[in-house]
mmCIF file of C-alpha atoms and ligand atoms in Angstrom:
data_model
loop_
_atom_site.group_PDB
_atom_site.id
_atom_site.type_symbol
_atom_site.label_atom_id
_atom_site.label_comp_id
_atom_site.label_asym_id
_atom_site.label_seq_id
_atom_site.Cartn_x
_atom_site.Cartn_y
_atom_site.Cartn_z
ATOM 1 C CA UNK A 309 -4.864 -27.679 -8.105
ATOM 2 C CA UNK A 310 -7.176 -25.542 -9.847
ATOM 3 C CA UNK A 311 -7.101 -21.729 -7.979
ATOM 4 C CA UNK A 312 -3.662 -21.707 -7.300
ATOM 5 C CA UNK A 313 -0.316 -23.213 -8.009
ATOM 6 C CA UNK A 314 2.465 -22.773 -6.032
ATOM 7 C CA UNK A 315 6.091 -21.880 -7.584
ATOM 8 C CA UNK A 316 9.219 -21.182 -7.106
ATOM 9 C CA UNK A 317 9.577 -18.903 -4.315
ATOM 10 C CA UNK A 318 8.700 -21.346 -1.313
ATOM 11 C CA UNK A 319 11.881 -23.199 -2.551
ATOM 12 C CA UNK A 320 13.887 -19.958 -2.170
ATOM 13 C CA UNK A 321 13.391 -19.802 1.729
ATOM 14 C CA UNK A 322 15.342 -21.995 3.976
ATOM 15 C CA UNK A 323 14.575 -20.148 7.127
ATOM 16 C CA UNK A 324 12.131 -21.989 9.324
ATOM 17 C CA UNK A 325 11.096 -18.594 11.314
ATOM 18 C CA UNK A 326 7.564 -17.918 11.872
ATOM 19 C CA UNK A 327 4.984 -18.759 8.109
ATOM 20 C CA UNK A 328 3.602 -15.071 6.829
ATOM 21 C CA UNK A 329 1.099 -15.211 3.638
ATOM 22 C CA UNK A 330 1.214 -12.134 1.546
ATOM 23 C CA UNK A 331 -1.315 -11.485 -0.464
ATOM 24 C CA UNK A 332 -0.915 -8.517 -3.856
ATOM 25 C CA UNK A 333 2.611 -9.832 -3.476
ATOM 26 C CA UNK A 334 3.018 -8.642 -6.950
ATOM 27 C CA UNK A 335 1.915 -5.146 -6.214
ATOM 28 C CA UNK A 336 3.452 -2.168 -4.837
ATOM 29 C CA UNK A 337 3.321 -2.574 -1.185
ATOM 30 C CA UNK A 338 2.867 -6.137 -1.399
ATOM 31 C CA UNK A 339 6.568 -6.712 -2.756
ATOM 32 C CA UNK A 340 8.093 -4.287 0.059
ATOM 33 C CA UNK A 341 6.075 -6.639 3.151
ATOM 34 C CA UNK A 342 7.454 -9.842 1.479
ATOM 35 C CA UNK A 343 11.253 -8.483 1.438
ATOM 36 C CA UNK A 344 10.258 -6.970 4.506
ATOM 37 C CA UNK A 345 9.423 -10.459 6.270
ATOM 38 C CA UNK A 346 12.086 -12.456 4.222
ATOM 39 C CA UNK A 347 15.216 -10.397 5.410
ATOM 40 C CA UNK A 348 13.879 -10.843 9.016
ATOM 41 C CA UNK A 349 13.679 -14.449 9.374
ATOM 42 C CA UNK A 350 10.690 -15.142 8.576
ATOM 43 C CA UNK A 351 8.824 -17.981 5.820
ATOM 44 C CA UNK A 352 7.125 -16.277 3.212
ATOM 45 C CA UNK A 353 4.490 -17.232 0.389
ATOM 46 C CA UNK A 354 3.437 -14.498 -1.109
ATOM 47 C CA UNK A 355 0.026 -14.350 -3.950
ATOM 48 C CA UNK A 356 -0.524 -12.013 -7.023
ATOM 49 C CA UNK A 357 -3.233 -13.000 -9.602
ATOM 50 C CA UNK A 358 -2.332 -11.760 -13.365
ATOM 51 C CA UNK A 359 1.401 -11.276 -12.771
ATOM 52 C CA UNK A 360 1.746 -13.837 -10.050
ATOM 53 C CA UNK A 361 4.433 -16.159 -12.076
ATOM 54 C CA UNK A 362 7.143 -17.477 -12.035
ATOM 55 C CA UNK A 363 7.686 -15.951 -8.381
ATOM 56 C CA UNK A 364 4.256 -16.130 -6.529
ATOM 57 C CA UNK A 365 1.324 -18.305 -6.181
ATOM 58 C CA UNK A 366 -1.711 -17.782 -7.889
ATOM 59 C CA UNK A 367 -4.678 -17.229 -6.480
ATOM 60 C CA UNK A 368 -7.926 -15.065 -7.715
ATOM 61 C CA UNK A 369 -9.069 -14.188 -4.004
ATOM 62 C CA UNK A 370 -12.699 -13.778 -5.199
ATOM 63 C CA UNK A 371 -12.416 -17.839 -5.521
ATOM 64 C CA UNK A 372 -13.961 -18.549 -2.048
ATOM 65 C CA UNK A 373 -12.855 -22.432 -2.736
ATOM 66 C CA UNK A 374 -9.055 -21.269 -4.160
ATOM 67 C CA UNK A 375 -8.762 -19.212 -0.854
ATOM 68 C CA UNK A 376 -9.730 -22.056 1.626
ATOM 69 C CA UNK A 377 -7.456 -24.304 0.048
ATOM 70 C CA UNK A 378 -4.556 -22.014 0.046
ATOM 71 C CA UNK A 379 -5.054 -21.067 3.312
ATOM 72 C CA UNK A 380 -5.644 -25.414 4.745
ATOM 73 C CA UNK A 381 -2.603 -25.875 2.453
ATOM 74 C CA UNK A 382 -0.041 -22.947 3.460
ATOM 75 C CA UNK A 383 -0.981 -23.013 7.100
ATOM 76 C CA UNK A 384 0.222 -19.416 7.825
ATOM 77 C CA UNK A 385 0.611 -18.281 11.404
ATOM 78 C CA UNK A 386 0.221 -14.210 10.069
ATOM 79 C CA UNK A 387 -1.832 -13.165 6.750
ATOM 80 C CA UNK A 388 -0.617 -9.662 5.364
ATOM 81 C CA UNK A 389 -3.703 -8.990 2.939
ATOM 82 C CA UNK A 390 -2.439 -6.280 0.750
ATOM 83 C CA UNK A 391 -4.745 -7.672 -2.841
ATOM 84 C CA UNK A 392 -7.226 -4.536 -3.212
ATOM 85 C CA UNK A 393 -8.424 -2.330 -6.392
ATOM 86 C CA UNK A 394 -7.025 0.981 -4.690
ATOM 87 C CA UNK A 395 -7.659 3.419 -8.015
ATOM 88 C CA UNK A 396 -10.651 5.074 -7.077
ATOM 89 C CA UNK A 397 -11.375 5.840 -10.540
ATOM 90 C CA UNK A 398 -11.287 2.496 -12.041
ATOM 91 C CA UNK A 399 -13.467 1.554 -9.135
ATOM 92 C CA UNK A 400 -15.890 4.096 -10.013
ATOM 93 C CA UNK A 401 -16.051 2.704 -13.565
ATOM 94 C CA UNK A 402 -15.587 -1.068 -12.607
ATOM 95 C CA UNK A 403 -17.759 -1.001 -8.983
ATOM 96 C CA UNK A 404 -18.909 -4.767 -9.546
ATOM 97 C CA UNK A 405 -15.187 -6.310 -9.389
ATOM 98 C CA UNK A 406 -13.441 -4.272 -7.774
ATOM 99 C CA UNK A 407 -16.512 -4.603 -4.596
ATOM 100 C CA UNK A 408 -16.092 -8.392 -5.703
ATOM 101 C CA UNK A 409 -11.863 -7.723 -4.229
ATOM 102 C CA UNK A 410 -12.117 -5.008 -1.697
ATOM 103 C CA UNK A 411 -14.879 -6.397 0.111
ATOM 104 C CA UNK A 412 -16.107 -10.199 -0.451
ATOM 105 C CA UNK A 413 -12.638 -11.618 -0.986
ATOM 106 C CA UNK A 414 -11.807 -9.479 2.361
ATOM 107 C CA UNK A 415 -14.558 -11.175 3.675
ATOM 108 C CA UNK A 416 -13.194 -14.440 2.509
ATOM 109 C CA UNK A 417 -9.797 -14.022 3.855
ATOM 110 C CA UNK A 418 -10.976 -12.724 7.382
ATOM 111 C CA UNK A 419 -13.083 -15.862 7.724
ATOM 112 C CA UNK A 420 -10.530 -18.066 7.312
ATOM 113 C CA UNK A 421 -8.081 -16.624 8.643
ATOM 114 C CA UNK A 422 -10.010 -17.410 11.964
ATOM 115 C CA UNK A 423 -10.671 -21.277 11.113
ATOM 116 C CA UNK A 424 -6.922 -21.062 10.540
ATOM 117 C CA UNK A 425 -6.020 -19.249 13.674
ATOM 118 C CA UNK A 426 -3.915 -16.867 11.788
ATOM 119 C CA UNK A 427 -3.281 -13.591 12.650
ATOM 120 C CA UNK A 428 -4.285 -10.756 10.073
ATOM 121 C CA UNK A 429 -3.214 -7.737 9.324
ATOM 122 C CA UNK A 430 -5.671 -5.777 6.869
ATOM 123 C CA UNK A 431 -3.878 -2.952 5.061
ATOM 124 C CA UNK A 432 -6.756 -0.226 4.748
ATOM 125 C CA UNK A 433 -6.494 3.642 4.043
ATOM 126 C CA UNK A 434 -6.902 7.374 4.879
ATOM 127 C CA UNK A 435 -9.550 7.395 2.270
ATOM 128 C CA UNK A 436 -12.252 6.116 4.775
ATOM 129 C CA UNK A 437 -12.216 9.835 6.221
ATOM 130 C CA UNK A 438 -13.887 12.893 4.154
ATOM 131 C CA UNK A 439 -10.710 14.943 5.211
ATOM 132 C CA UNK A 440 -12.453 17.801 6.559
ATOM 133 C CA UNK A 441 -11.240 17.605 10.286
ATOM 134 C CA UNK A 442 -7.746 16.127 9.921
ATOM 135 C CA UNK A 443 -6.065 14.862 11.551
ATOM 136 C CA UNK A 444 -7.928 11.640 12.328
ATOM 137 C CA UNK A 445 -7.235 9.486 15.230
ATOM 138 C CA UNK A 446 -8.516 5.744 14.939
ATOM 139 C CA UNK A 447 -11.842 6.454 16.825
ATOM 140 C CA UNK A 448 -12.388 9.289 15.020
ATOM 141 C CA UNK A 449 -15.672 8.534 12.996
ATOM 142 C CA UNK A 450 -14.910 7.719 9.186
ATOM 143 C CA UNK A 451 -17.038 9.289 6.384
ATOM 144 C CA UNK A 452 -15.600 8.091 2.720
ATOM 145 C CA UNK A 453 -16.361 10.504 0.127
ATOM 146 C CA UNK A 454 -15.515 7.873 -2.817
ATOM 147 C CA UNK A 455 -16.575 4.201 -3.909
ATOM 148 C CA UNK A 456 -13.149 2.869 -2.952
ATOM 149 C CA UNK A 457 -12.851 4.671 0.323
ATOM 150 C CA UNK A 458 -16.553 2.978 1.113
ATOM 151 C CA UNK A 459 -15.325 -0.620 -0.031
ATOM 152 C CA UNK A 460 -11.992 -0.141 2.298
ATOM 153 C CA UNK A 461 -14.554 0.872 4.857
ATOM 154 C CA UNK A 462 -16.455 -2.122 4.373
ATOM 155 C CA UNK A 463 -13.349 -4.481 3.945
ATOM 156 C CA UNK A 464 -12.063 -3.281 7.748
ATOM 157 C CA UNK A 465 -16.196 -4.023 8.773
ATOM 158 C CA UNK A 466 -15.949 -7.365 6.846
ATOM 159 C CA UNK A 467 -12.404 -8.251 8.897
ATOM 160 C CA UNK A 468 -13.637 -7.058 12.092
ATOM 161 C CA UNK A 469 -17.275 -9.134 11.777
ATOM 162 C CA UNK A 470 -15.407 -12.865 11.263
ATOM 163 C CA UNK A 471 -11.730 -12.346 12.736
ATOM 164 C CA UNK A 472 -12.646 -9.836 15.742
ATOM 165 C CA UNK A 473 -8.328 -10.012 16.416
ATOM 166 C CA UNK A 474 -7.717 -8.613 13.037
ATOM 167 C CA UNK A 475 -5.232 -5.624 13.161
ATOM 168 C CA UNK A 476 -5.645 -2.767 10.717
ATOM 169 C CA UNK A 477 -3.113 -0.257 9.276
ATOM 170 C CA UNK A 478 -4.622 2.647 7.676
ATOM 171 C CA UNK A 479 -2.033 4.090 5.360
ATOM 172 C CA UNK A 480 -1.976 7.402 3.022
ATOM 173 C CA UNK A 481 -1.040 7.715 -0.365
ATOM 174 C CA UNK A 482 2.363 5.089 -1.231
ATOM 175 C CA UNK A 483 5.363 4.997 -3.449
ATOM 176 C CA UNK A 484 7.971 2.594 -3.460
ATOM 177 C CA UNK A 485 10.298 0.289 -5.534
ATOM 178 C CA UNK A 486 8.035 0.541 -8.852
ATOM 179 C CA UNK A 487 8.247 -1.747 -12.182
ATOM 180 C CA UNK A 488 6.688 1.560 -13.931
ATOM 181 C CA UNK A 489 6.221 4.803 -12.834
ATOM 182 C CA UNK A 490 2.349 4.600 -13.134
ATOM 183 C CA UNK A 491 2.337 1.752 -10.707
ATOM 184 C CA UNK A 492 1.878 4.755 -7.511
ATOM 185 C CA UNK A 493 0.581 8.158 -8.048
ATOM 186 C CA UNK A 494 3.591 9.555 -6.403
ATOM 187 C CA UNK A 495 6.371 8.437 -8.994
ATOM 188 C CA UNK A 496 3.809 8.922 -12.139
ATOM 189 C CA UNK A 497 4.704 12.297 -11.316
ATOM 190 C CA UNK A 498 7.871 11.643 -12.960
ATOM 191 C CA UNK A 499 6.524 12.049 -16.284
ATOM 192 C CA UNK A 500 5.019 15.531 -15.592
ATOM 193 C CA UNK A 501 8.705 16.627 -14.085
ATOM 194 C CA UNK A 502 9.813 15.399 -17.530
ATOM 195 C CA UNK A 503 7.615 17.436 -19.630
ATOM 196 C CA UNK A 504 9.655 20.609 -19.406
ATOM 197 C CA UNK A 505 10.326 21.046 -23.068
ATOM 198 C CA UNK A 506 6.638 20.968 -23.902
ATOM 199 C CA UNK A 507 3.592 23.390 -22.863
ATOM 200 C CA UNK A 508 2.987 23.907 -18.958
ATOM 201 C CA UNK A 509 1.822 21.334 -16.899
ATOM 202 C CA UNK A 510 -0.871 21.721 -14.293
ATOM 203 C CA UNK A 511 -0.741 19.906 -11.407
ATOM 204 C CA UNK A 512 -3.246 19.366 -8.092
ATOM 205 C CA UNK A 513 -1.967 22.088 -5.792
ATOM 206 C CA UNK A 514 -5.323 21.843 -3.557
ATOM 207 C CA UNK A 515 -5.711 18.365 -1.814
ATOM 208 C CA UNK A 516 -3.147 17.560 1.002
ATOM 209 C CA UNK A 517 -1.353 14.648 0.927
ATOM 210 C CA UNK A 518 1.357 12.285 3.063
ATOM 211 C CA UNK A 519 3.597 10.188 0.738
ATOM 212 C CA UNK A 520 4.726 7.395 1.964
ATOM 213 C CA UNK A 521 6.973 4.758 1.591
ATOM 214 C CA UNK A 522 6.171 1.463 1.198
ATOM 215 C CA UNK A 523 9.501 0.021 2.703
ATOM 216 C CA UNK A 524 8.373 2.061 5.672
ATOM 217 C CA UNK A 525 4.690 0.620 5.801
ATOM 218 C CA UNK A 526 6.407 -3.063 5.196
ATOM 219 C CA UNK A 527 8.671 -2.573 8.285
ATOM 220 C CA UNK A 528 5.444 -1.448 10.434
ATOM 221 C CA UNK A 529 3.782 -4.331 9.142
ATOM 222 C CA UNK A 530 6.381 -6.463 10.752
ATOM 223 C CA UNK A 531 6.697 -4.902 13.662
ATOM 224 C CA UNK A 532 3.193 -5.427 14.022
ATOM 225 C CA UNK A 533 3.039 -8.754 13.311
ATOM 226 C CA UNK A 534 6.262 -9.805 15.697
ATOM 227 C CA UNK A 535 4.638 -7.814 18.769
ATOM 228 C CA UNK A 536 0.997 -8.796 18.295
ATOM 229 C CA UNK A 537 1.811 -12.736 18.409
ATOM 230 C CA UNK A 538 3.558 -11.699 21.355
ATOM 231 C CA UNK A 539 0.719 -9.757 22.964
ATOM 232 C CA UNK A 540 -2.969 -9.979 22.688
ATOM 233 C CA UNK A 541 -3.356 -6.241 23.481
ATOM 234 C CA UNK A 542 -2.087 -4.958 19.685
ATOM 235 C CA UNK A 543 -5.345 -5.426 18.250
ATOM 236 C CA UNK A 544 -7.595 -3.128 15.999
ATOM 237 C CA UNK A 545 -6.882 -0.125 14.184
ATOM 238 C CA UNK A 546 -3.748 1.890 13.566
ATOM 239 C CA UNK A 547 -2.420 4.677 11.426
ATOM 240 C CA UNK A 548 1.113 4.805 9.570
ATOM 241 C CA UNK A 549 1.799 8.135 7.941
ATOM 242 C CA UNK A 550 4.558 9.760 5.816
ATOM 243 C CA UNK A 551 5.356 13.424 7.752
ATOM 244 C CA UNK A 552 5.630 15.478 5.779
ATOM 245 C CA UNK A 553 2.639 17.602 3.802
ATOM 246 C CA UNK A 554 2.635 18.305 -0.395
ATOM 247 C CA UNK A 555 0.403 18.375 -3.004
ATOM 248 C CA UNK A 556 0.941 16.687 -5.982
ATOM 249 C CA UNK A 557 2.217 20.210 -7.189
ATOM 250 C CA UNK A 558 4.829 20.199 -4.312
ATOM 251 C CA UNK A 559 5.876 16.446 -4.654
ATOM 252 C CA UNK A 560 6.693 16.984 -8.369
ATOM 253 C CA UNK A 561 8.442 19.973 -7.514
ATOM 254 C CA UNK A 562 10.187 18.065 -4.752
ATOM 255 C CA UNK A 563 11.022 15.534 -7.879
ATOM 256 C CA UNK A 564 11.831 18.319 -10.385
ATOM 257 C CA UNK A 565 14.569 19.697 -7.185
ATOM 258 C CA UNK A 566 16.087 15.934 -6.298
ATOM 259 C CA UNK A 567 16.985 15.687 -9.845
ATOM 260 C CA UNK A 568 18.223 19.029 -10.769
ATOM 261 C CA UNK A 569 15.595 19.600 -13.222
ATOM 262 C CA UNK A 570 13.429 22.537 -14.793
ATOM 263 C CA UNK A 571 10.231 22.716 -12.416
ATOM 264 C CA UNK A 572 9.040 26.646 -14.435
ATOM 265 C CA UNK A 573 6.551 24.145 -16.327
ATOM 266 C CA UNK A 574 4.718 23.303 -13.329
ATOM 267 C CA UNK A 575 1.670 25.281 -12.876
ATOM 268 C CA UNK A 576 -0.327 24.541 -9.413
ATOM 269 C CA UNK A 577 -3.660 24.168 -9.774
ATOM 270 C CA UNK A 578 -6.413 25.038 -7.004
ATOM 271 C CA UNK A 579 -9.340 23.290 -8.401
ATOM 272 C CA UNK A 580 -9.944 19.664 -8.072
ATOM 273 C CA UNK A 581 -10.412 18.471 -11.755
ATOM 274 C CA UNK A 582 -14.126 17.749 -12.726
ATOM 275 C CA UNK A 583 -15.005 13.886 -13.639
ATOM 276 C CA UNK A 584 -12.625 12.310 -11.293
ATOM 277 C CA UNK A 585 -13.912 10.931 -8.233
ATOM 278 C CA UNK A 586 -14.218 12.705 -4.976
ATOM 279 C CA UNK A 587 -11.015 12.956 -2.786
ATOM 280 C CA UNK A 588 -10.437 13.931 0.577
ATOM 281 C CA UNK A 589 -8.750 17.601 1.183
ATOM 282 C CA UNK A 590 -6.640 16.980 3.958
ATOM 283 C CA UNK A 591 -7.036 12.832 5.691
ATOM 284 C CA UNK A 592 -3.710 13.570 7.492
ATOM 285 C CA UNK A 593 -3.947 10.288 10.114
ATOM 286 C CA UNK A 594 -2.538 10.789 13.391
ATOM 287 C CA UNK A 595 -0.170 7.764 14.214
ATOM 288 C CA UNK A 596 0.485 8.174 18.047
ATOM 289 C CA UNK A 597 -0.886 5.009 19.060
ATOM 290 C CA UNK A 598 1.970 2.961 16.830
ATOM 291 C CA UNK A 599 4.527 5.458 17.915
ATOM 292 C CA UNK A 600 3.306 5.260 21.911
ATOM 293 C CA UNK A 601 3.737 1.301 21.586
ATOM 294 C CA UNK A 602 7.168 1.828 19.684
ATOM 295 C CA UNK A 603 5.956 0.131 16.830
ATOM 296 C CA UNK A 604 6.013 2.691 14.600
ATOM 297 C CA UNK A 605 9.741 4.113 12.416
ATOM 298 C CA UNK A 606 11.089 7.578 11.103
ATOM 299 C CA UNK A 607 9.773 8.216 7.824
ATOM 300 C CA UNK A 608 12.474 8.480 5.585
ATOM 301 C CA UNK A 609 12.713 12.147 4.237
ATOM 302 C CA UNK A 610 10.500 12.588 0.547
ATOM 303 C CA UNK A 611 13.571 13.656 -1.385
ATOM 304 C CA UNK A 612 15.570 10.938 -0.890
ATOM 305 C CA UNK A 613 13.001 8.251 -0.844
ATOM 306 C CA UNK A 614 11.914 9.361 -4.297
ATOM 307 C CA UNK A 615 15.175 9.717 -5.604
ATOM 308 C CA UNK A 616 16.102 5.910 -4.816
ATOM 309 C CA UNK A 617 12.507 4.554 -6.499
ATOM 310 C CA UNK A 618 12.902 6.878 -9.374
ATOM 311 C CA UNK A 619 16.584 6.739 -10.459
ATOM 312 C CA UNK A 620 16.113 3.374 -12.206
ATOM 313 C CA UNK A 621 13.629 5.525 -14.534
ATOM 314 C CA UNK A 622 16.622 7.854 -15.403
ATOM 315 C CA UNK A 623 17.706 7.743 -18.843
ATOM 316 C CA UNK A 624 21.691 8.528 -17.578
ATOM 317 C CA UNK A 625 21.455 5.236 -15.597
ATOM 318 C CA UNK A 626 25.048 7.295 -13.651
ATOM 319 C CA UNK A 627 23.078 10.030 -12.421
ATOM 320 C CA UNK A 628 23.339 7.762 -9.282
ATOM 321 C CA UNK A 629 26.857 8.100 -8.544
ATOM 322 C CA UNK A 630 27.062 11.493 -10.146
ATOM 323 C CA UNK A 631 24.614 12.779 -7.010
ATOM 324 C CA UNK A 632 25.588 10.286 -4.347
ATOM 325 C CA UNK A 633 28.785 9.380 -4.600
HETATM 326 P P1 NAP B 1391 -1.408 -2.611 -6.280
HETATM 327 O O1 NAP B 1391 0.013 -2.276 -6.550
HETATM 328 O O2 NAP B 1391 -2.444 -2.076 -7.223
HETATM 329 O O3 NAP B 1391 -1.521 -4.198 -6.182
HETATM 330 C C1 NAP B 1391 -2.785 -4.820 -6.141
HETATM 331 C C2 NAP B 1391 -2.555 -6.297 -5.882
HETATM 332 O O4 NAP B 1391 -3.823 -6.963 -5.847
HETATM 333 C C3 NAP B 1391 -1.696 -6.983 -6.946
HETATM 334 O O5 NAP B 1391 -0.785 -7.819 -6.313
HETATM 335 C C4 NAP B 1391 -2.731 -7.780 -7.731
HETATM 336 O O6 NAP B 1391 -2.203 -8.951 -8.332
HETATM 337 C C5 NAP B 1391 -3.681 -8.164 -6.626
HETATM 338 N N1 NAP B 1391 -4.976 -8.597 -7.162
HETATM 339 C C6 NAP B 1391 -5.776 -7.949 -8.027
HETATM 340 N N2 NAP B 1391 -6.865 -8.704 -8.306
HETATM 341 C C7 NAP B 1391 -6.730 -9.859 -7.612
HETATM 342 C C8 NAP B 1391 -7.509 -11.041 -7.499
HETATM 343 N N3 NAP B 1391 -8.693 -11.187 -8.120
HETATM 344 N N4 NAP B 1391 -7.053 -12.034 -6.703
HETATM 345 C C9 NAP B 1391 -5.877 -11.903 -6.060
HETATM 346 N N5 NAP B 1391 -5.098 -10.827 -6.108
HETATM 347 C C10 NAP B 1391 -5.520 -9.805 -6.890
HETATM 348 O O7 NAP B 1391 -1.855 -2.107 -4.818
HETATM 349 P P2 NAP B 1391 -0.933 -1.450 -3.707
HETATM 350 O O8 NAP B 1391 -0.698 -0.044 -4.096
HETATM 351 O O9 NAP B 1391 0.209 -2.350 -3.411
HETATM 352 O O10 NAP B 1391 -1.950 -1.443 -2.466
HETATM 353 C C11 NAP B 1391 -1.794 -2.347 -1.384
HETATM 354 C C12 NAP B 1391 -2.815 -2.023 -0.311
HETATM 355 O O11 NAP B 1391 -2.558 -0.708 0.198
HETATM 356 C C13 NAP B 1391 -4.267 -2.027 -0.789
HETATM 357 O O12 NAP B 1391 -5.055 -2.645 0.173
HETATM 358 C C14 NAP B 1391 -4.617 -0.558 -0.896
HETATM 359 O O13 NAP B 1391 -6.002 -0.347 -0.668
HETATM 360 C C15 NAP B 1391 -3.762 0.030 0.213
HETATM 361 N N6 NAP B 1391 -3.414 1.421 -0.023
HETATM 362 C C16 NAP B 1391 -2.708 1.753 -1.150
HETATM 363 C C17 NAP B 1391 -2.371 3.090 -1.354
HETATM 364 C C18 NAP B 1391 -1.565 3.503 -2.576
HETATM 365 O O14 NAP B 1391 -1.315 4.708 -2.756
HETATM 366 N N7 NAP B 1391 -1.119 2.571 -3.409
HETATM 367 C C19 NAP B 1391 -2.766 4.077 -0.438
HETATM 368 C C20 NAP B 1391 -3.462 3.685 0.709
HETATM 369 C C21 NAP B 1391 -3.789 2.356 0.909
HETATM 370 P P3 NAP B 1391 -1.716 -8.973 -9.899
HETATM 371 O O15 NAP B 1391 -1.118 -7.634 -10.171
HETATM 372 O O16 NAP B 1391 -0.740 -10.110 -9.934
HETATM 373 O O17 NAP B 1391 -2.948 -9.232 -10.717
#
């Protein structure tokens, strides 16, 4: 069928729990919310586009026919639509496709997700706020300073216009399981940390951030996904944040310290560097609403998190069980 194929991984799941479609399976968070789902019970197809096989389907969301037929075909009771351009720079430079993803194939999914009757869960981001009153509750009123904060923007608009029951789950910046370090801006930090034998390396010490972790986000999602079949009232927005505050200066540092390496190369830097596109100061969400429902988790601490995605980057593959064990 041309649009998608399906492979392998449908015939990997012998659980007949509840159907969940992934979509950016093959991305960062993507990968988390399908091993997220699958350990939990529940059926799981998951689509990526260029790295999709052997694992995934295939399916270029901006094919309104490809994403009707996956969706008649696959029948899922919950869509987890993680597929989004989410480097605002390559946005800037690439507007027309990555709009074309963000937004129309958002718009896509949403509508029919509601012939469907599935319920989705749209995966936005703290980048819809201009970060100068933080922190932001989901009323507060957003105002994205940067082409891929606006196309997020419009994506949630998009979901909310054809699937009013859509549930959306803002998120700050991610790291997670990666299969390279440049896959999250958090663990690309890695190869500043490892730069200690050359010249001093400046890093952002002026924009606030909340790393999180994507197995955290993943469990959220599910949580999310279990209660709101349950009950029509967990609807709309919500926020999932990491707690704890760094720059990229004080996450590499943070790296640097987990791994008992040099950090006297790391020079903090106060200005925002000029040809990048705009970035929030501070878009620190505020999550109560998840955490009054009890739908929301602990973060797990930064340290530790970032020492289990980055080991596998280590070149002493037994600096595991020389720290942990
Ligand atoms: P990612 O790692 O860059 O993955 C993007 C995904 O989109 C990949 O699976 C990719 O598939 C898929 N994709 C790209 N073009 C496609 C197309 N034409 N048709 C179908 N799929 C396509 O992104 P992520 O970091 O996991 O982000 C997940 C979500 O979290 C996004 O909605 C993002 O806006 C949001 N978010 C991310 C961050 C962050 O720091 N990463 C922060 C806040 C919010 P292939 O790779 O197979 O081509």
């Amino acid at each position: 069928m041309p649009g998608f194929q399906f492979s392998g991984l449908q015939d990997e799941v012998l659980v007949q729990g509840p159907k969940v479609l992934v979509t950016g399976a093959t991305g960062l968070l993507g990968r988390a919310v399908c091993r997220e789902f699958q350990r939990n019970g529940w059926m799981v197809t998951g689509t990526g586009y260029r790295r999709a096989r052997p694992r995934f389907l295939r399916c270029d969301l901006t094919d309104e026919d490809a994403v009707r037929r996956l969706l008649q075909e696959y029948k899922p009771d919950v869509i987890v639509h993680c597929a989004a351009e989410r480097r605002p720079d390559v946005m800037e430079r690439h507007a027309d496709a990555a709009v074309s993803l963000n937004v129309h194939a958002t718009s896509t999914v949403s509508k029919e997700a509601a012939v469907c009757g599935a319920l989705l869960i749209y995966i936005s981001t703290d980048y819809v706020f201009d970060g100068r009153n933080p922190p932001y509750g989901e009323d507060d009123c957003p105002n994205p300073l940067n082409m891929y904060g606006r196309s997020k923007l419009e994506g949630e608009r998009e979901t909310l216009r054809h699937c009013p029951d859509v549930v959306i789950l803002r998120v700050p910046v991610l790291f997670g399981e990666a299969e390279s370090v440049m896959e999250s801006a958090v663990t690309s930090l890695w190869l500043k940390v490892q730069e200690a034998t050359e010249e001093s390396c400046p890093l952002d010490h002026c924009l606030q951030r909340f790393p999180t972790d994507t197995r955290d986000v993943a469990t959220v999602c599910r949580k999310l996904a279990e209660r709101a079949r349950q009950d029509p009232s967990i609807r709309g927005i919500f926020h999932f944040s990491g707690k704890e505050q760094m720059t990229k200066y004080e996450m590499a540092a943070a790296i640097a310290q987990a791994f008992n390496l040099p950090s006297n190369h790391l020079i903090p830097l106060t200005e925002q560097p000029a040809g990048s596109a705009p970035r929030p100061i501070n878009s620190q969400l505020n999550c109560s609403r998840l955490e009054l429902l009890n739908l929301s988790v602990d973060p797990r601490a930064f340290s530790t998190a970032i020492a289990d995605c980055l080991w596998p980057f280590t070149a002493d593959k037994r600096w595991r069980q020389t720290v942990f064990h």
